[in-house]
Coordinates of C-alpha atoms in Angstrom, one line a residue:
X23 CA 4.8 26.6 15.5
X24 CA 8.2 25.8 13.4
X25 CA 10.3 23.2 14.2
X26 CA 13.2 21.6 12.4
X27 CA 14.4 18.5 10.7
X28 CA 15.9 17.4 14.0
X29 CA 12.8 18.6 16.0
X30 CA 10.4 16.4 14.1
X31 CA 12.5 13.5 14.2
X32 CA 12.3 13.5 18.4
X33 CA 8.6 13.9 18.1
X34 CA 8.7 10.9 16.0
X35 CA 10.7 9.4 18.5
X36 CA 8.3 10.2 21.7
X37 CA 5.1 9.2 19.3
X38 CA 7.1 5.6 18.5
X39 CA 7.2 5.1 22.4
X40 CA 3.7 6.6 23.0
X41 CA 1.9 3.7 20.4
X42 CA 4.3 1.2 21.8
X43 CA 3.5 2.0 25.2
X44 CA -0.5 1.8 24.4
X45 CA 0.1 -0.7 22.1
X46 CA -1.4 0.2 18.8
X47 CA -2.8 -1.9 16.4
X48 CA -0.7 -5.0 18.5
X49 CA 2.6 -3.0 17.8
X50 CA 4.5 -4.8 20.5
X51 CA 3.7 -8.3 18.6
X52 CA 7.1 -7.2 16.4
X53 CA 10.6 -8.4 17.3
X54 CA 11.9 -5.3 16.6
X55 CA 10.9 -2.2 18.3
X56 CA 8.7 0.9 16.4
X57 CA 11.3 3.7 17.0
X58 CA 14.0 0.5 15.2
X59 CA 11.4 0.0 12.4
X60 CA 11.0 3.9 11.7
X61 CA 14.4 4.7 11.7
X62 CA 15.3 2.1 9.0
X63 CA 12.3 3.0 7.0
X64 CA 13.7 6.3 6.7
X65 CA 17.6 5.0 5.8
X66 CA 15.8 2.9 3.0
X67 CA 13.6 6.0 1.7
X68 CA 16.6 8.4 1.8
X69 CA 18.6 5.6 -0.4
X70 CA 16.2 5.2 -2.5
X71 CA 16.1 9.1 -3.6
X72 CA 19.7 8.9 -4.1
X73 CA 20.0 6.1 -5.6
X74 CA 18.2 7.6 -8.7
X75 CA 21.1 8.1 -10.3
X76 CA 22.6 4.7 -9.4
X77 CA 24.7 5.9 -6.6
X78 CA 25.1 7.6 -3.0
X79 CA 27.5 10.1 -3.7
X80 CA 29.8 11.7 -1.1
X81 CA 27.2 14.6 -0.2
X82 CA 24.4 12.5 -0.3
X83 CA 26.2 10.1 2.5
X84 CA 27.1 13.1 4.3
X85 CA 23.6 14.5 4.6
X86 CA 22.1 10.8 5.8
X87 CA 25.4 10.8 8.2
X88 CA 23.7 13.9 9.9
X89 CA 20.2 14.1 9.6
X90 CA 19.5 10.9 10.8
X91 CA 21.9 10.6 13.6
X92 CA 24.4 8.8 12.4
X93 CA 27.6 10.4 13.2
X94 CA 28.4 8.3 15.7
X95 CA 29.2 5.3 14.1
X96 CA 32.4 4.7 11.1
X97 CA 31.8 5.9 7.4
X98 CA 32.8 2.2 6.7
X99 CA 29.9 1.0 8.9
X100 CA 27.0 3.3 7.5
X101 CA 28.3 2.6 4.0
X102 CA 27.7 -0.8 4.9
X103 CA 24.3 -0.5 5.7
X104 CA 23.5 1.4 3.0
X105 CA 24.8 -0.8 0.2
X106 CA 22.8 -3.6 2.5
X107 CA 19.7 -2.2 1.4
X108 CA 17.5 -3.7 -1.3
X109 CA 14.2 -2.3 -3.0
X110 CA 11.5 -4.8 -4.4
X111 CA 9.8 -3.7 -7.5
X112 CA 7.0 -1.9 -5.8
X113 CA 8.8 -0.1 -3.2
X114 CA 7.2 3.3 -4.3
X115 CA 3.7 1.8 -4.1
X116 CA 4.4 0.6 -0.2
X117 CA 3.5 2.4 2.4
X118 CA 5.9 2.3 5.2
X119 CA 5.1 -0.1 8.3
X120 CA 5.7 2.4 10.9
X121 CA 3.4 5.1 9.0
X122 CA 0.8 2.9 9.2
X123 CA 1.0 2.8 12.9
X124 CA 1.4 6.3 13.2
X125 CA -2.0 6.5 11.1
X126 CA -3.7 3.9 13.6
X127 CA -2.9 6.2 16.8
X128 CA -4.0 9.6 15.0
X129 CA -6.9 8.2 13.2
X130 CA -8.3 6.2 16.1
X131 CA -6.9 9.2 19.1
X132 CA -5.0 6.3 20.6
X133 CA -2.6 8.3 22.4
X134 CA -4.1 10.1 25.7
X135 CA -3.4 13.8 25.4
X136 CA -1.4 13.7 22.6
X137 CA 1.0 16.6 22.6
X138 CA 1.3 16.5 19.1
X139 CA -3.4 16.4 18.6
X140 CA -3.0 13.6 16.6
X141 CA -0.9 14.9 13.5
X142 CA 2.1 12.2 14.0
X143 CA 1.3 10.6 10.6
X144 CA 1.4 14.5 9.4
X145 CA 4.7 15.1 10.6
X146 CA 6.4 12.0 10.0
X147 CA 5.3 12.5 6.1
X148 CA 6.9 16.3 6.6
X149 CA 9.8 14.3 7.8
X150 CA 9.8 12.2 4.6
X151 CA 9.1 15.0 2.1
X152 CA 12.2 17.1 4.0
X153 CA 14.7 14.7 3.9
X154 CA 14.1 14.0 0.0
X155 CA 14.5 17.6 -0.6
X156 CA 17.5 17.9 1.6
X157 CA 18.9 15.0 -0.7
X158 CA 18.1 16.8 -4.1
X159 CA 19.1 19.4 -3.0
X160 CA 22.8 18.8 -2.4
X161 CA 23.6 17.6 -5.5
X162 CA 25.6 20.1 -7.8
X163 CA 23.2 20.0 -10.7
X164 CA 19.6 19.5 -11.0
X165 CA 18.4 16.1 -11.1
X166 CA 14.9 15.3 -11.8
X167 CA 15.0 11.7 -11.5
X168 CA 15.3 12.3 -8.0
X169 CA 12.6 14.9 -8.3
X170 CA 10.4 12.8 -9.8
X171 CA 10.6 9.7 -7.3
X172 CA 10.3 11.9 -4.1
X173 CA 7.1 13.6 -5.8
X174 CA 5.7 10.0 -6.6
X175 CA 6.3 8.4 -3.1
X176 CA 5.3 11.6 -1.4
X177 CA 1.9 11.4 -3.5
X178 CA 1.6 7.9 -2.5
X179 CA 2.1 8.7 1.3
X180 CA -0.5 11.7 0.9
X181 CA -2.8 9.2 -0.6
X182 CA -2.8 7.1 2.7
X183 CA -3.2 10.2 5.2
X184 CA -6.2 11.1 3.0
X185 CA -7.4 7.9 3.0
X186 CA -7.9 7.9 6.8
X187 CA -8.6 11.7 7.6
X188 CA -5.1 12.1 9.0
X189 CA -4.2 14.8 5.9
X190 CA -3.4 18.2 7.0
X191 CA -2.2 21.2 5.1
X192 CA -1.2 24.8 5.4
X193 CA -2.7 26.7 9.0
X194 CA -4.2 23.0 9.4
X195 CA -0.8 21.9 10.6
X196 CA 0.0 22.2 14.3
X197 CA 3.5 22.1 13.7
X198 CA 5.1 23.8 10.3
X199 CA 8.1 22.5 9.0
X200 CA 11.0 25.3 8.8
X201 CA 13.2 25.3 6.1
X202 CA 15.6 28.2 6.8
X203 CA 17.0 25.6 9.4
X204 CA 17.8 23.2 6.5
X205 CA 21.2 25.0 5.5
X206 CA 22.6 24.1 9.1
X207 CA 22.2 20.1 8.4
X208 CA 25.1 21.0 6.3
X209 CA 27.0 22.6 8.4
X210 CA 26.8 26.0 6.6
X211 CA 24.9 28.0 9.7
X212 CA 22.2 30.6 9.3
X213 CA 21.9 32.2 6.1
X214 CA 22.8 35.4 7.0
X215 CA 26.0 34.1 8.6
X216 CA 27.2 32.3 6.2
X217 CA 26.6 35.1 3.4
X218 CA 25.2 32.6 0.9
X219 CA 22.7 34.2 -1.1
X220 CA 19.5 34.9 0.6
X221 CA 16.1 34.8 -0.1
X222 CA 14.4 38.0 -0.8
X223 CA 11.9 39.5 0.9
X224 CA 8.6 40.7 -0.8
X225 CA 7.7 44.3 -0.5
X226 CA 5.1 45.6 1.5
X227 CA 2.6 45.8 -1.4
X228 CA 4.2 43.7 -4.6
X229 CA 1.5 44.8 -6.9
X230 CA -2.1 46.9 -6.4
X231 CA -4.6 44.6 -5.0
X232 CA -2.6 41.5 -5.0
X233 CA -1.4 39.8 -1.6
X234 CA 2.0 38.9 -0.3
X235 CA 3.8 35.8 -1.0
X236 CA 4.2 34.9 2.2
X237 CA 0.1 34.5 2.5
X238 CA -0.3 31.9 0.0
X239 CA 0.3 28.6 0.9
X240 CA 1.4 26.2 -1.7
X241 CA 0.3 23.0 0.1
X242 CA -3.5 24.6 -0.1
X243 CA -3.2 25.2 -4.4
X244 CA -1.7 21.9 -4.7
X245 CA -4.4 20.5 -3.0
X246 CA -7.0 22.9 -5.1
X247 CA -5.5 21.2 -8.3
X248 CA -5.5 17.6 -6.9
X249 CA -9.3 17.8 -6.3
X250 CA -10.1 18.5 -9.7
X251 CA -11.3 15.6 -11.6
X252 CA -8.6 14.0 -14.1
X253 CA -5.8 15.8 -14.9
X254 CA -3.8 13.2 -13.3
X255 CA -0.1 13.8 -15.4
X256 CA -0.9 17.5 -15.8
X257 CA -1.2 17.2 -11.4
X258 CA 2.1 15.2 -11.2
X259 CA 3.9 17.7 -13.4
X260 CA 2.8 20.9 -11.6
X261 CA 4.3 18.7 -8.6
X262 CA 7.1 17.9 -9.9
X263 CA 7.9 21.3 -10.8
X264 CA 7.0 22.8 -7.5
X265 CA 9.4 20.4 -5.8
X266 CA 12.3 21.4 -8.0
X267 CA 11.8 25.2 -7.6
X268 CA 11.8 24.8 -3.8
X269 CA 15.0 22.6 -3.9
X270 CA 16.8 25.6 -5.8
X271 CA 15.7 27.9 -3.5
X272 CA 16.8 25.6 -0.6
X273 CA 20.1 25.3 -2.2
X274 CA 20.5 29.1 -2.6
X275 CA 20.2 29.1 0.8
X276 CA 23.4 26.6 1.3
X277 CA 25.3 28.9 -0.8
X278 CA 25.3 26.3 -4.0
X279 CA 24.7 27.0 -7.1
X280 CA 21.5 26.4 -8.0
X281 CA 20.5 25.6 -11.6
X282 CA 18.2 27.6 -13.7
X283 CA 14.6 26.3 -15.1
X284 CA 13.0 28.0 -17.4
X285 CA 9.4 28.5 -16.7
X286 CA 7.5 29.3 -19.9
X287 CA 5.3 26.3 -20.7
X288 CA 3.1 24.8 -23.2
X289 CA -0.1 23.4 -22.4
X290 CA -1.5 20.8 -25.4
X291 CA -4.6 19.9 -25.3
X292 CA -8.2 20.0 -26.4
X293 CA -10.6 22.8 -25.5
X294 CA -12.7 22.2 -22.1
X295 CA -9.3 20.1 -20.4
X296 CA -8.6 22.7 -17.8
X297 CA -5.8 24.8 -19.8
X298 CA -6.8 28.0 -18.2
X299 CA -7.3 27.2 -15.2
X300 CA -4.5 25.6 -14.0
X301 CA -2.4 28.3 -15.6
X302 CA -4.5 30.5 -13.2
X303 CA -3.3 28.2 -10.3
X304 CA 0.3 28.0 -11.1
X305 CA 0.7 32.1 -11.2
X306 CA -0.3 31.4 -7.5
X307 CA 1.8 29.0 -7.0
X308 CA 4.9 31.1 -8.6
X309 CA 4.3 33.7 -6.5
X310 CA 3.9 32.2 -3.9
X311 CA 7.5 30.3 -4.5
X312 CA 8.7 33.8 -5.4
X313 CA 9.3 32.9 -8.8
X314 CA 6.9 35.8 -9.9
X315 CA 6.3 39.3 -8.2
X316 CA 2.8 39.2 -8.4
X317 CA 0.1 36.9 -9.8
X318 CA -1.2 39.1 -12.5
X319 CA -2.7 36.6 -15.3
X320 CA -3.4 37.7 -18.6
X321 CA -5.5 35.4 -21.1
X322 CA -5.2 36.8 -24.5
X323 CA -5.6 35.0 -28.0
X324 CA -4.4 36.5 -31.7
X325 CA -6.7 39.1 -31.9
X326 CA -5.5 40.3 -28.9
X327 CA -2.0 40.4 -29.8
X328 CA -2.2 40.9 -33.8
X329 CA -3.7 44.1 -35.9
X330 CA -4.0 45.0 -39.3
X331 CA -1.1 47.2 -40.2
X332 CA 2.4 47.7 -40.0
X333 CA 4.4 48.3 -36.9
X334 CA 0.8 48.5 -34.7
X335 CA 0.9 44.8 -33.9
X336 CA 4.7 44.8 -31.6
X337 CA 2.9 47.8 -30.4
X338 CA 0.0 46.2 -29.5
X339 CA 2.0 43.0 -28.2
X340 CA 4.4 45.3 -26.2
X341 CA 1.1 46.6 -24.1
X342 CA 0.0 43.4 -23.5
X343 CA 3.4 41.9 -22.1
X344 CA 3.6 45.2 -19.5
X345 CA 0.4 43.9 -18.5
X346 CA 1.0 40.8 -17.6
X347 CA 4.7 41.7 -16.2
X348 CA 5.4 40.1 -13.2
X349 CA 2.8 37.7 -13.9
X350 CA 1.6 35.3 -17.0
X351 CA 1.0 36.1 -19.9
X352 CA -1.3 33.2 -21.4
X353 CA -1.9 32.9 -24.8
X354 CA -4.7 30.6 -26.1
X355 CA -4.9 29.7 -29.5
X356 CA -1.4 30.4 -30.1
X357 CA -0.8 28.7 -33.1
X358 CA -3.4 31.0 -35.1
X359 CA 0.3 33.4 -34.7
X360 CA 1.4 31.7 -37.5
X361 CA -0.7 29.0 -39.3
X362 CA -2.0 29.0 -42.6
X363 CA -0.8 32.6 -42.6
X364 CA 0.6 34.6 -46.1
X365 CA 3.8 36.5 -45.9
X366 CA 1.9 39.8 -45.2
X367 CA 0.0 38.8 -42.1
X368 CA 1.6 40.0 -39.1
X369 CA 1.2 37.2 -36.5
X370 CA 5.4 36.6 -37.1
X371 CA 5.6 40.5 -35.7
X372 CA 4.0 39.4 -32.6
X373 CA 5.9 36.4 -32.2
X374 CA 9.0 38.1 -32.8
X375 CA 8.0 40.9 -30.3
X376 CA 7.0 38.2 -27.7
X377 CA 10.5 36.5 -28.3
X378 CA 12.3 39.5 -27.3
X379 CA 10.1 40.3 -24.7
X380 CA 10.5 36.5 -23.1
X381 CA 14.5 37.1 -23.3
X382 CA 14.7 40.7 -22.4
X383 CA 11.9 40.5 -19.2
X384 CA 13.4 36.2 -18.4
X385 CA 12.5 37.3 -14.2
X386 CA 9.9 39.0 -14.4
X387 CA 7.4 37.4 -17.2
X388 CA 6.6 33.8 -18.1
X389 CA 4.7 33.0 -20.9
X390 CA 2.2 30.0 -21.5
X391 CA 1.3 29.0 -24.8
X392 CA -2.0 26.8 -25.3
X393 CA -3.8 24.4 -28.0
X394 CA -4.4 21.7 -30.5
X395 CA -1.1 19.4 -30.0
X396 CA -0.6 19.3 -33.8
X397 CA -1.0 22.8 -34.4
X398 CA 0.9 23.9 -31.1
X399 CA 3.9 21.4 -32.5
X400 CA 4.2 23.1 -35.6
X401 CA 4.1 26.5 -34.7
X402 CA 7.1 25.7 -32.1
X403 CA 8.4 24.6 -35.8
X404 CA 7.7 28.1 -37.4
X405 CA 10.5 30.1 -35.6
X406 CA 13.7 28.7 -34.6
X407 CA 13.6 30.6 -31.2
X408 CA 10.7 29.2 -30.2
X409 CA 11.6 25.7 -29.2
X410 CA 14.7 27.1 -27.3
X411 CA 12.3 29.1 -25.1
X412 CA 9.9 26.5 -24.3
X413 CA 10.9 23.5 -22.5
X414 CA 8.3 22.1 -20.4
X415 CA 5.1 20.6 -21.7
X416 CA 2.1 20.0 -20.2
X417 CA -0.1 17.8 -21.8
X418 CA -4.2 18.2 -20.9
X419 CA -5.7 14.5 -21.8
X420 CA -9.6 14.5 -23.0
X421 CA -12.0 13.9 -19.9
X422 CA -13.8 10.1 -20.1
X423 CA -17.3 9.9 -19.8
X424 CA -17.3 8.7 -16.0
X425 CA -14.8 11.8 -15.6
X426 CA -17.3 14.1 -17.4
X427 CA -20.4 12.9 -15.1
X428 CA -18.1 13.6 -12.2
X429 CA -17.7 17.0 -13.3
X430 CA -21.6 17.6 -14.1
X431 CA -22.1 16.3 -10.8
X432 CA -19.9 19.0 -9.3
X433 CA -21.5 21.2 -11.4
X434 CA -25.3 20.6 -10.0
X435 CA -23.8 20.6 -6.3
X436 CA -22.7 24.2 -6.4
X437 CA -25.9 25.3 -8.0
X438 CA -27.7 22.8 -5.5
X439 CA -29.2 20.3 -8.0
X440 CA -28.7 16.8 -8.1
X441 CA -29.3 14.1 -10.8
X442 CA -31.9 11.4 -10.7
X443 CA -30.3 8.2 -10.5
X444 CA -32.1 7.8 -14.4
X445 CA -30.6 11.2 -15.1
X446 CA -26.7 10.3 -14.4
X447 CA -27.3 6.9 -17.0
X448 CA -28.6 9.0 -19.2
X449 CA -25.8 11.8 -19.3
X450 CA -23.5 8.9 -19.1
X451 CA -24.8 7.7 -22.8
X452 CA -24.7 11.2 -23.8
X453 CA -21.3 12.0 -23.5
X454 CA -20.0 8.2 -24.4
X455 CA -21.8 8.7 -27.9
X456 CA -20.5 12.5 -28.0
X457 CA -16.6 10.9 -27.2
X458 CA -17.4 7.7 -29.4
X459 CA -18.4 10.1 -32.4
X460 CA -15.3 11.8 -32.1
X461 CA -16.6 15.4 -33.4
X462 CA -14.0 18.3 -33.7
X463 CA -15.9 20.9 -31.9
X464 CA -16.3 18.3 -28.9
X465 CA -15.2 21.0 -25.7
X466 CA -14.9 18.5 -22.6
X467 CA -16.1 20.2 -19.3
X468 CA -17.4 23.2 -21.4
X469 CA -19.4 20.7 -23.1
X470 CA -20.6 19.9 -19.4
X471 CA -21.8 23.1 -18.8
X472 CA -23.7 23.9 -21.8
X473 CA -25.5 20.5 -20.9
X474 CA -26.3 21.3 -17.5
X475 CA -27.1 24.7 -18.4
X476 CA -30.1 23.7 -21.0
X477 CA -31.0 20.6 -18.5
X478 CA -31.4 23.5 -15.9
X479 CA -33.7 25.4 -18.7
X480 CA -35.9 22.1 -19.0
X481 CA -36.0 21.7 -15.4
X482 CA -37.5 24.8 -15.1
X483 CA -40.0 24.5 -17.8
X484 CA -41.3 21.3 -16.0
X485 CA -40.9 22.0 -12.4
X486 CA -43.3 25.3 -13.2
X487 CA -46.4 23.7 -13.7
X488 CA -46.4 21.7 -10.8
X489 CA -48.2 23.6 -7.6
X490 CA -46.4 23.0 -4.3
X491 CA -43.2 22.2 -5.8
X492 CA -41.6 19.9 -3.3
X493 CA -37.8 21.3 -2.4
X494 CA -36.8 18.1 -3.8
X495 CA -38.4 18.4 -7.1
X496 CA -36.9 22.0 -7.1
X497 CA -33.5 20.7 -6.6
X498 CA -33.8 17.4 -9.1
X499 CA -32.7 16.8 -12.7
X500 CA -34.7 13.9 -14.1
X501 CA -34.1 11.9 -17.0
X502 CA -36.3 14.2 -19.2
X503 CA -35.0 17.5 -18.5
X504 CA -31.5 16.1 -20.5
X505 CA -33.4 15.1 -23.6
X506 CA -33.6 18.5 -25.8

């Protein structure tokens, strides 16, 4: 069920008087009532986003002036109240009082027959998330400060729902939030009235065998990424990026201009740090956004690109790119193009091809190069239209040896094994003396794989020659099956 900004905010309202009425958590103990506390809570938050930039500008006052029921008191009053408000220095690490309250009565099922099934912490973070975008998005240029602090206190507020099993995404939701509605707050009306430019609508079938944008659901991929282990600033990019596409799209909606961000990317990093797959994510996610057509990925490296003779390799490059149009085009290894390479060799022919390509196809084809941070750094260096076309840089950090247990762990649960207690200290020496020794051809979570794949081997070898195999030998990775 959809409901608007203004829709969510009354059943915020009604769930404020439902935990006061039942008292939650000794709610009533306050001076000041719940529906009071929430309502400031969300002036300060609102602030806070646009006070990125060191101001509230004129649009940004006249969004809080209406989304949060203000229009009923003087501009002089409100401006009053805003420039009242102070932050302490870890204002983005606190979670707000009335949220926590919220969390009580859904976590616990305080409220009898709640008509909202216990998602009020849900909505009221929708709430939150909304009204930051609503803020970015009426500023005339892009502004990722702002970006970047609603992405961080939104992470911070997900954290806590998570925390108490109050966390819902996607067709979880009982209530979705609808952002068509989000040009009105501005007094624009519908889209289609107002003849702003309108979002388009995906084609029956967008590409053979691939699904329609409006089945994937961002909130579930994001959530995909977030459960892998590290990747922490490669997570918080991807969401930061996600938030700034769908604040252009909401302001296309308003009829502003929205500001162009270019989405070829380079990933740095060392092999095994999760390159490929979160490239595979994020052509889900672009489709989904309807950045991208389809989500066609295509992984190639030079020899996939690059032959031996003149004028085959743009030909050869040229079949890849229509490949991957629509979609990525991922290219691993992508300073072998040009390093260490003698005036003959023809990786600057596919380079040059993929340059025109990139500029010729810019809606319809992003490209991601991946590798070596050195390397990757100087081939951006080898052709002066290569740095222009690639902006945004993701960098892939080397897994620690707690992160790279966690993974084997993962690893042995979806082949149902499990490690001895003896085992796990065991691989946890391994791959600190594997990191410690600093080897070039250390791969991370490929590493990981290889290990469990050779414990499995062992495993097998021992758990053989016992008769009646117990199902928890059969499942069990000792000590000895790591040593080789």
């Amino acid at each position: 069920m959809k409901k608007n900004l203004f829709e969510l905010l009354e059943m915020c309202d009604k769930a404020c008087d439902e935990i006061t009425k039942v008292n939650v958590g000794s709610v009533t103990a306050f001076s000041t009532p719940l529906k009071e506390i929430y309502r400031k809570e969300l002036l300060q938050f609102v602030t806070y986003i646009s006070m990125a930039d060191g101001v509230v500008g004129r649009d940004e006052f006249e969004i809080i002036k209406k989304s949060l029921y203000f229009e009923n008191i003087s501009d002089e009053m409100l401006r009053r109240r805003i420039d009242s408000i102070r932050f302490t220095e870890n204002y983005a690490t606190t979670r707000p009082v009335a949220l926590k309250y919220f969390v009580l009565a859904d976590a616990g099922r305080k409220i009898p027959n709640d008509p909202n099934h216990y998602q009020n912490a849900q909505i009221l973070a929708d709430v939150y998330k909304l009204l930051g975008q609503i803020i970015i998005a009426c500023h005339k240029e892009n502004h990722e400060r702002e970006t970047k602090r609603l992405t961080d206190y939104m992470r911070m507020v997900e954290l806590f729902l998570k925390e108490y099993g109050v966390y819902y995404i996607g067709t979880q939701k009982k209530f979705q939030v609808d952002l068509d509605s989000v040009a009105k707050i501005l007094g624009k009306g519908s889209v289609a009235q107002n003849g702003a430019a309108t979002e388009k609508k995906p084609a029956a079938n967008i590409s053979k065998g691939k699904v329609s944008p409006d089945e994937i659901d961002i909130d579930k991929l994001l959530a995909e990424l977030n459960s892998y282990v590290g990747l922490d600033s490669v997570k918080k990019d991807v969401e930061n990026l996600v938030n700034l596409i769908k604040v252009q799209r909401m302001r296309e909606k308003m009829g502003l201009k929205s500001t162009d961000i270019s989405k070829h990317m380079v990933f740095m990093g060392n092999p095994g740090t999760g390159k490929t797959t979160v490239a595979r994510i994020l052509s889900k996610i672009y489709q989904g956004l309807g950045v991208l057509k389809n989500d066609n990925f295509v992984e190639v490296d030079r020899s996939g690109l690059v032959c031996g003779y003149v004028g085959q390799t743009a030909t050869k490059t040229m079949e890849v790119v229509e490949e991957a149009m629509g979609g990525i085009l991922f290219i691993d290894e992508a300073y072998s193009l040009t390093v260490d390479k003698g005036e003959n060799d023809f990786g600057k022919e596919a380079v040059d091809t993929l340059l025109k390509a990139m500029e010729d196809h810019r809606d319809d084809l992003v490209v991601i190069v991946a590798g070596y941070e050195e390397p990757m750094n100087e081939f951006l260096k080898s052709n002066p239209g290569l740095k222009s076309r690639f902006n945004k840089f993701l960098y892939f950090e080397d897994y620690t040896e707690d992160e790279l247990v966690q993974i084997l762990e993962n690893m042995c649960k979806s082949k149902q094994y499990k490690l001895s207690k003896e085992a796990k200290e065991a691989a946890l020496e391994h791959f600190r003396a594997r990191i410690e020794a600093h080897e070039e051809n250390f791969a991370n979570a490929r590493e990981v794989r290889n290990f469990l794949e050779s414990a499995i081997t062992n495993h097998a070898s021992r758990v053989v020659k016992i008769k009646r195999a117990s199902k928890t030998k059969l499942c069990t990775i000792e000590k000895e099956d790591l040593e080789k």
